């Protein structure tokens, strides 16, 4: 079932295209693979990036807030980097280019999500308390990608590198994973880790 990738705000995409077209921005980026890219590069697969500030399983997850949009930067057949944008008081602005394990891990998780039988809206969900990034597969494909919080039946796919004891690339229902993450933050409570 295809993923329903939400459209990024046009100003966010424009800032990434402008940065990609700027030799200074690309040259100064800490992304050797982007600087060494042979051929044209293009931003694709825009994903809204949400942050879950406080994990709680008592009354469901706290509200996830939108912090930006991430674009995978493709050159040829693979993503060589990613670009983040952020919302400022003046509108959308380019933040930075980066590379590393989350780029290939995101690409891998998206390919796997394409094989699922149920349609989803892909998003990224950051859990700063655990230094964790997940692919958030939201069940409401028509939802505004800039709002909302993970529903109990949504899927979270921890991206590699995942925190110790949490299996990367294994999809978990929000209702199953959030209690485990809550226990991870309270060491006095024993828990069975998802491995």
PDB file of C-alpha atoms in Angstrom:
ATOM      1  CA  UNK A   1       0.000   0.000   0.000  1.00  0.00           C
ATOM      2  CA  UNK A   2       1.578   3.307  -0.935  1.00  0.00           C
ATOM      3  CA  UNK A   3       2.451   5.819   1.723  1.00  0.00           C
ATOM      4  CA  UNK A   4       0.564   9.097   1.620  1.00  0.00           C
ATOM      5  CA  UNK A   5       3.507  11.514   1.867  1.00  0.00           C
ATOM      6  CA  UNK A   6       2.147  14.906   2.911  1.00  0.00           C
ATOM      7  CA  UNK A   7       3.156  17.920   0.833  1.00  0.00           C
ATOM      8  CA  UNK A   8       5.716  20.142   2.502  1.00  0.00           C
ATOM      9  CA  UNK A   9       4.995  23.844   2.793  1.00  0.00           C
ATOM     10  CA  UNK A  10       6.162  25.456  -0.459  1.00  0.00           C
ATOM     11  CA  UNK A  11       8.370  28.012   1.384  1.00  0.00           C
ATOM     12  CA  UNK A  12      10.186  25.169   3.204  1.00  0.00           C
ATOM     13  CA  UNK A  13      10.915  23.416  -0.092  1.00  0.00           C
ATOM     14  CA  UNK A  14      12.084  26.687  -1.651  1.00  0.00           C
ATOM     15  CA  UNK A  15      14.609  27.236   1.150  1.00  0.00           C
ATOM     16  CA  UNK A  16      16.081  23.756   0.571  1.00  0.00           C
ATOM     17  CA  UNK A  17      16.253  24.284  -3.194  1.00  0.00           C
ATOM     18  CA  UNK A  18      17.966  27.628  -2.625  1.00  0.00           C
ATOM     19  CA  UNK A  19      20.505  26.027  -0.262  1.00  0.00           C
ATOM     20  CA  UNK A  20      21.179  23.193  -2.742  1.00  0.00           C
ATOM     21  CA  UNK A  21      21.784  25.787  -5.440  1.00  0.00           C
ATOM     22  CA  UNK A  22      24.217  27.718  -3.269  1.00  0.00           C
ATOM     23  CA  UNK A  23      27.824  26.554  -3.695  1.00  0.00           C
ATOM     24  CA  UNK A  24      28.652  28.202  -0.365  1.00  0.00           C
ATOM     25  CA  UNK A  25      25.912  26.370   1.554  1.00  0.00           C
ATOM     26  CA  UNK A  26      26.890  23.002   0.081  1.00  0.00           C
ATOM     27  CA  UNK A  27      30.641  23.586   0.449  1.00  0.00           C
ATOM     28  CA  UNK A  28      30.307  24.651   4.098  1.00  0.00           C
ATOM     29  CA  UNK A  29      27.974  21.783   5.005  1.00  0.00           C
ATOM     30  CA  UNK A  30      29.475  19.039   7.142  1.00  0.00           C
ATOM     31  CA  UNK A  31      28.359  16.461   4.639  1.00  0.00           C
ATOM     32  CA  UNK A  32      31.233  15.027   2.592  1.00  0.00           C
ATOM     33  CA  UNK A  33      28.852  12.836   0.591  1.00  0.00           C
ATOM     34  CA  UNK A  34      26.809  15.874  -0.480  1.00  0.00           C
ATOM     35  CA  UNK A  35      29.925  17.849  -1.427  1.00  0.00           C
ATOM     36  CA  UNK A  36      31.228  14.852  -3.407  1.00  0.00           C
ATOM     37  CA  UNK A  37      27.919  14.112  -5.157  1.00  0.00           C
ATOM     38  CA  UNK A  38      28.371  13.631  -8.887  1.00  0.00           C
ATOM     39  CA  UNK A  39      25.366  14.797 -10.816  1.00  0.00           C
ATOM     40  CA  UNK A  40      22.225  16.681  -9.885  1.00  0.00           C
ATOM     41  CA  UNK A  41      20.802  16.505  -6.378  1.00  0.00           C
ATOM     42  CA  UNK A  42      17.155  16.937  -5.512  1.00  0.00           C
ATOM     43  CA  UNK A  43      15.107  17.053  -2.316  1.00  0.00           C
ATOM     44  CA  UNK A  44      12.396  14.414  -2.007  1.00  0.00           C
ATOM     45  CA  UNK A  45      10.220  12.587   0.508  1.00  0.00           C
ATOM     46  CA  UNK A  46       9.417  15.569   2.734  1.00  0.00           C
ATOM     47  CA  UNK A  47       8.639  14.435   6.256  1.00  0.00           C
ATOM     48  CA  UNK A  48       7.270  16.620   9.029  1.00  0.00           C
ATOM     49  CA  UNK A  49       9.476  16.373  12.118  1.00  0.00           C
ATOM     50  CA  UNK A  50       7.585  16.292  15.404  1.00  0.00           C
ATOM     51  CA  UNK A  51       9.051  16.246  18.907  1.00  0.00           C
ATOM     52  CA  UNK A  52       7.514  14.382  21.821  1.00  0.00           C
ATOM     53  CA  UNK A  53       8.704  16.441  24.778  1.00  0.00           C
ATOM     54  CA  UNK A  54       7.405  14.261  27.593  1.00  0.00           C
ATOM     55  CA  UNK A  55       6.608  10.577  27.368  1.00  0.00           C
ATOM     56  CA  UNK A  56       3.638   9.423  29.384  1.00  0.00           C
ATOM     57  CA  UNK A  57       1.531   6.305  29.206  1.00  0.00           C
ATOM     58  CA  UNK A  58      -0.998   7.274  31.870  1.00  0.00           C
ATOM     59  CA  UNK A  59      -3.181   9.533  29.746  1.00  0.00           C
ATOM     60  CA  UNK A  60      -1.692   8.811  26.358  1.00  0.00           C
ATOM     61  CA  UNK A  61       1.213  10.610  24.767  1.00  0.00           C
ATOM     62  CA  UNK A  62       1.729  14.296  25.282  1.00  0.00           C
ATOM     63  CA  UNK A  63       1.140  16.503  22.288  1.00  0.00           C
ATOM     64  CA  UNK A  64       3.772  16.160  19.601  1.00  0.00           C
ATOM     65  CA  UNK A  65       4.826  19.542  18.282  1.00  0.00           C
ATOM     66  CA  UNK A  66       6.013  20.243  14.765  1.00  0.00           C
ATOM     67  CA  UNK A  67       9.592  21.526  14.709  1.00  0.00           C
ATOM     68  CA  UNK A  68      10.385  21.384  11.002  1.00  0.00           C
ATOM     69  CA  UNK A  69      10.416  19.442   7.760  1.00  0.00           C
ATOM     70  CA  UNK A  70      13.143  17.053   6.639  1.00  0.00           C
ATOM     71  CA  UNK A  71      13.919  16.293   3.005  1.00  0.00           C
ATOM     72  CA  UNK A  72      16.074  13.412   1.824  1.00  0.00           C
ATOM     73  CA  UNK A  73      18.595  14.685  -0.733  1.00  0.00           C
ATOM     74  CA  UNK A  74      18.884  12.226  -3.595  1.00  0.00           C
ATOM     75  CA  UNK A  75      21.706  11.924  -6.072  1.00  0.00           C
ATOM     76  CA  UNK A  76      21.206   9.123  -8.541  1.00  0.00           C
ATOM     77  CA  UNK A  77      19.745   6.023  -6.908  1.00  0.00           C
ATOM     78  CA  UNK A  78      20.303   6.870  -3.250  1.00  0.00           C
ATOM     79  CA  UNK A  79      19.911   9.537  -0.600  1.00  0.00           C
ATOM     80  CA  UNK A  80      23.297  11.116   0.088  1.00  0.00           C
ATOM     81  CA  UNK A  81      22.190  13.556   2.786  1.00  0.00           C
ATOM     82  CA  UNK A  82      19.177  15.231   4.337  1.00  0.00           C
ATOM     83  CA  UNK A  83      18.120  18.847   4.754  1.00  0.00           C
ATOM     84  CA  UNK A  84      16.200  20.225   7.695  1.00  0.00           C
ATOM     85  CA  UNK A  85      14.032  23.317   7.708  1.00  0.00           C
ATOM     86  CA  UNK A  86      12.582  25.113  10.703  1.00  0.00           C
ATOM     87  CA  UNK A  87       9.715  27.462  11.353  1.00  0.00           C
ATOM     88  CA  UNK A  88      10.814  30.945  12.418  1.00  0.00           C
ATOM     89  CA  UNK A  89       8.746  34.047  13.226  1.00  0.00           C
ATOM     90  CA  UNK A  90       9.373  35.094   9.608  1.00  0.00           C
ATOM     91  CA  UNK A  91       8.288  31.771   8.104  1.00  0.00           C
ATOM     92  CA  UNK A  92      10.155  28.667   6.963  1.00  0.00           C
ATOM     93  CA  UNK A  93      13.955  28.769   6.881  1.00  0.00           C
ATOM     94  CA  UNK A  94      16.648  26.328   5.827  1.00  0.00           C
ATOM     95  CA  UNK A  95      18.406  24.939   8.909  1.00  0.00           C
ATOM     96  CA  UNK A  96      21.200  22.603   7.798  1.00  0.00           C
ATOM     97  CA  UNK A  97      22.353  19.662   5.719  1.00  0.00           C
ATOM     98  CA  UNK A  98      23.486  16.481   7.428  1.00  0.00           C
ATOM     99  CA  UNK A  99      24.395  12.881   6.730  1.00  0.00           C
ATOM    100  CA  UNK A 100      24.887   9.797   8.838  1.00  0.00           C
ATOM    101  CA  UNK A 101      22.997   6.702   9.895  1.00  0.00           C
ATOM    102  CA  UNK A 102      19.578   8.353  10.183  1.00  0.00           C
ATOM    103  CA  UNK A 103      19.552   9.123   6.454  1.00  0.00           C
ATOM    104  CA  UNK A 104      19.930   5.510   5.325  1.00  0.00           C
ATOM    105  CA  UNK A 105      17.828   4.275   8.239  1.00  0.00           C
ATOM    106  CA  UNK A 106      14.961   6.582   7.250  1.00  0.00           C
ATOM    107  CA  UNK A 107      15.182   5.442   3.649  1.00  0.00           C
ATOM    108  CA  UNK A 108      15.143   1.783   4.750  1.00  0.00           C
ATOM    109  CA  UNK A 109      12.159   2.292   7.081  1.00  0.00           C
ATOM    110  CA  UNK A 110      10.196   4.072   4.346  1.00  0.00           C
ATOM    111  CA  UNK A 111      10.856   1.237   1.872  1.00  0.00           C
ATOM    112  CA  UNK A 112       9.579  -1.283   4.431  1.00  0.00           C
ATOM    113  CA  UNK A 113       6.525   0.852   5.231  1.00  0.00           C
ATOM    114  CA  UNK A 114       5.615   0.806   1.523  1.00  0.00           C
ATOM    115  CA  UNK A 115       5.057  -2.964   1.834  1.00  0.00           C
ATOM    116  CA  UNK A 116       2.485  -2.695   4.638  1.00  0.00           C
ATOM    117  CA  UNK A 117      -1.124  -3.486   3.765  1.00  0.00           C
ATOM    118  CA  UNK A 118      -2.620  -0.451   5.524  1.00  0.00           C
ATOM    119  CA  UNK A 119      -2.035   3.076   4.173  1.00  0.00           C
ATOM    120  CA  UNK A 120      -0.151   5.497   6.433  1.00  0.00           C
ATOM    121  CA  UNK A 121       0.994   9.097   6.474  1.00  0.00           C
ATOM    122  CA  UNK A 122       4.743   9.068   7.246  1.00  0.00           C
ATOM    123  CA  UNK A 123       6.203  11.517   9.731  1.00  0.00           C
ATOM    124  CA  UNK A 124       9.283  11.611  11.937  1.00  0.00           C
ATOM    125  CA  UNK A 125       8.938  11.633  15.718  1.00  0.00           C
ATOM    126  CA  UNK A 126      11.878  12.613  17.873  1.00  0.00           C
ATOM    127  CA  UNK A 127      12.051  11.546  21.520  1.00  0.00           C
ATOM    128  CA  UNK A 128      14.836  13.765  22.898  1.00  0.00           C
ATOM    129  CA  UNK A 129      14.658  12.243  26.392  1.00  0.00           C
ATOM    130  CA  UNK A 130      15.977   8.980  24.917  1.00  0.00           C
ATOM    131  CA  UNK A 131      18.007  10.389  21.989  1.00  0.00           C
ATOM    132  CA  UNK A 132      15.634   8.468  19.759  1.00  0.00           C
ATOM    133  CA  UNK A 133      14.203   9.113  16.308  1.00  0.00           C
ATOM    134  CA  UNK A 134      11.324   7.087  14.886  1.00  0.00           C
ATOM    135  CA  UNK A 135       9.424   6.875  11.653  1.00  0.00           C
ATOM    136  CA  UNK A 136       5.866   7.656  12.768  1.00  0.00           C
ATOM    137  CA  UNK A 137       3.277   5.977  10.554  1.00  0.00           C
ATOM    138  CA  UNK A 138       0.077   7.896  11.217  1.00  0.00           C
ATOM    139  CA  UNK A 139      -3.125   6.021  10.399  1.00  0.00           C
ATOM    140  CA  UNK A 140      -5.123   9.082   9.297  1.00  0.00           C
ATOM    141  CA  UNK A 141      -3.756   9.799   5.821  1.00  0.00           C
ATOM    142  CA  UNK A 142      -5.902  12.922   5.453  1.00  0.00           C
ATOM    143  CA  UNK A 143      -4.730  14.540   8.710  1.00  0.00           C
ATOM    144  CA  UNK A 144      -2.886  17.842   8.740  1.00  0.00           C
ATOM    145  CA  UNK A 145       0.749  16.704   8.901  1.00  0.00           C
ATOM    146  CA  UNK A 146       1.645  19.706  11.063  1.00  0.00           C
ATOM    147  CA  UNK A 147      -0.616  18.767  13.973  1.00  0.00           C
ATOM    148  CA  UNK A 148      -1.634  15.887  16.172  1.00  0.00           C
ATOM    149  CA  UNK A 149      -0.117  13.315  18.424  1.00  0.00           C
ATOM    150  CA  UNK A 150       0.554   9.595  17.980  1.00  0.00           C
ATOM    151  CA  UNK A 151      -2.669   7.596  18.160  1.00  0.00           C
ATOM    152  CA  UNK A 152      -2.672   4.246  19.962  1.00  0.00           C
ATOM    153  CA  UNK A 153      -2.888   2.304  16.685  1.00  0.00           C
ATOM    154  CA  UNK A 154      -0.249   4.324  14.844  1.00  0.00           C
ATOM    155  CA  UNK A 155       3.072   2.607  14.240  1.00  0.00           C
ATOM    156  CA  UNK A 156       6.458   3.810  15.444  1.00  0.00           C
ATOM    157  CA  UNK A 157       9.553   2.384  13.774  1.00  0.00           C
ATOM    158  CA  UNK A 158      12.731   3.183  15.762  1.00  0.00           C
ATOM    159  CA  UNK A 159      15.490   4.278  13.414  1.00  0.00           C
ATOM    160  CA  UNK A 160      19.070   3.091  13.774  1.00  0.00           C
ATOM    161  CA  UNK A 161      20.883   3.814  15.944  1.00  0.00           C
ATOM    162  CA  UNK A 162      18.129   3.113  18.439  1.00  0.00           C
ATOM    163  CA  UNK A 163      18.619   3.305  22.218  1.00  0.00           C
ATOM    164  CA  UNK A 164      20.075   0.159  23.814  1.00  0.00           C
ATOM    165  CA  UNK A 165      17.440  -2.527  24.186  1.00  0.00           C
ATOM    166  CA  UNK A 166      15.113  -1.068  21.543  1.00  0.00           C
ATOM    167  CA  UNK A 167      15.192  -2.907  18.223  1.00  0.00           C
ATOM    168  CA  UNK A 168      15.703  -0.625  15.242  1.00  0.00           C
ATOM    169  CA  UNK A 169      13.440  -1.057  12.207  1.00  0.00           C
ATOM    170  CA  UNK A 170      10.872  -3.110  14.091  1.00  0.00           C
ATOM    171  CA  UNK A 171       7.400  -1.517  13.904  1.00  0.00           C
ATOM    172  CA  UNK A 172       5.536  -1.158  17.191  1.00  0.00           C
ATOM    173  CA  UNK A 173       2.058   0.117  17.893  1.00  0.00           C
ATOM    174  CA  UNK A 174       2.214   3.361  19.890  1.00  0.00           C
ATOM    175  CA  UNK A 175       0.168   1.723  22.674  1.00  0.00           C
ATOM    176  CA  UNK A 176       2.864  -0.956  23.035  1.00  0.00           C
ATOM    177  CA  UNK A 177       6.022   1.136  22.653  1.00  0.00           C
ATOM    178  CA  UNK A 178       5.208   4.210  24.775  1.00  0.00           C
ATOM    179  CA  UNK A 179       4.890   2.244  28.043  1.00  0.00           C
ATOM    180  CA  UNK A 180       8.302   0.683  27.382  1.00  0.00           C
ATOM    181  CA  UNK A 181       9.805   4.095  26.724  1.00  0.00           C
ATOM    182  CA  UNK A 182       8.194   5.430  29.900  1.00  0.00           C
ATOM    183  CA  UNK A 183       9.830   2.637  31.888  1.00  0.00           C
ATOM    184  CA  UNK A 184      13.179   3.448  30.276  1.00  0.00           C
ATOM    185  CA  UNK A 185      12.967   6.910  31.809  1.00  0.00           C
ATOM    186  CA  UNK A 186      12.222   5.570  35.284  1.00  0.00           C
ATOM    187  CA  UNK A 187      15.036   3.098  36.068  1.00  0.00           C
ATOM    188  CA  UNK A 188      13.458   2.000  39.349  1.00  0.00           C
ATOM    189  CA  UNK A 189      10.661   0.237  37.453  1.00  0.00           C
ATOM    190  CA  UNK A 190      11.550  -3.050  35.824  1.00  0.00           C
ATOM    191  CA  UNK A 191      10.594  -3.551  32.216  1.00  0.00           C
ATOM    192  CA  UNK A 192      10.902  -5.993  29.419  1.00  0.00           C
ATOM    193  CA  UNK A 193      12.750  -4.287  26.618  1.00  0.00           C
ATOM    194  CA  UNK A 194      11.783  -4.718  23.005  1.00  0.00           C
ATOM    195  CA  UNK A 195      14.710  -6.487  21.440  1.00  0.00           C
TER     196      UNK A 195
END
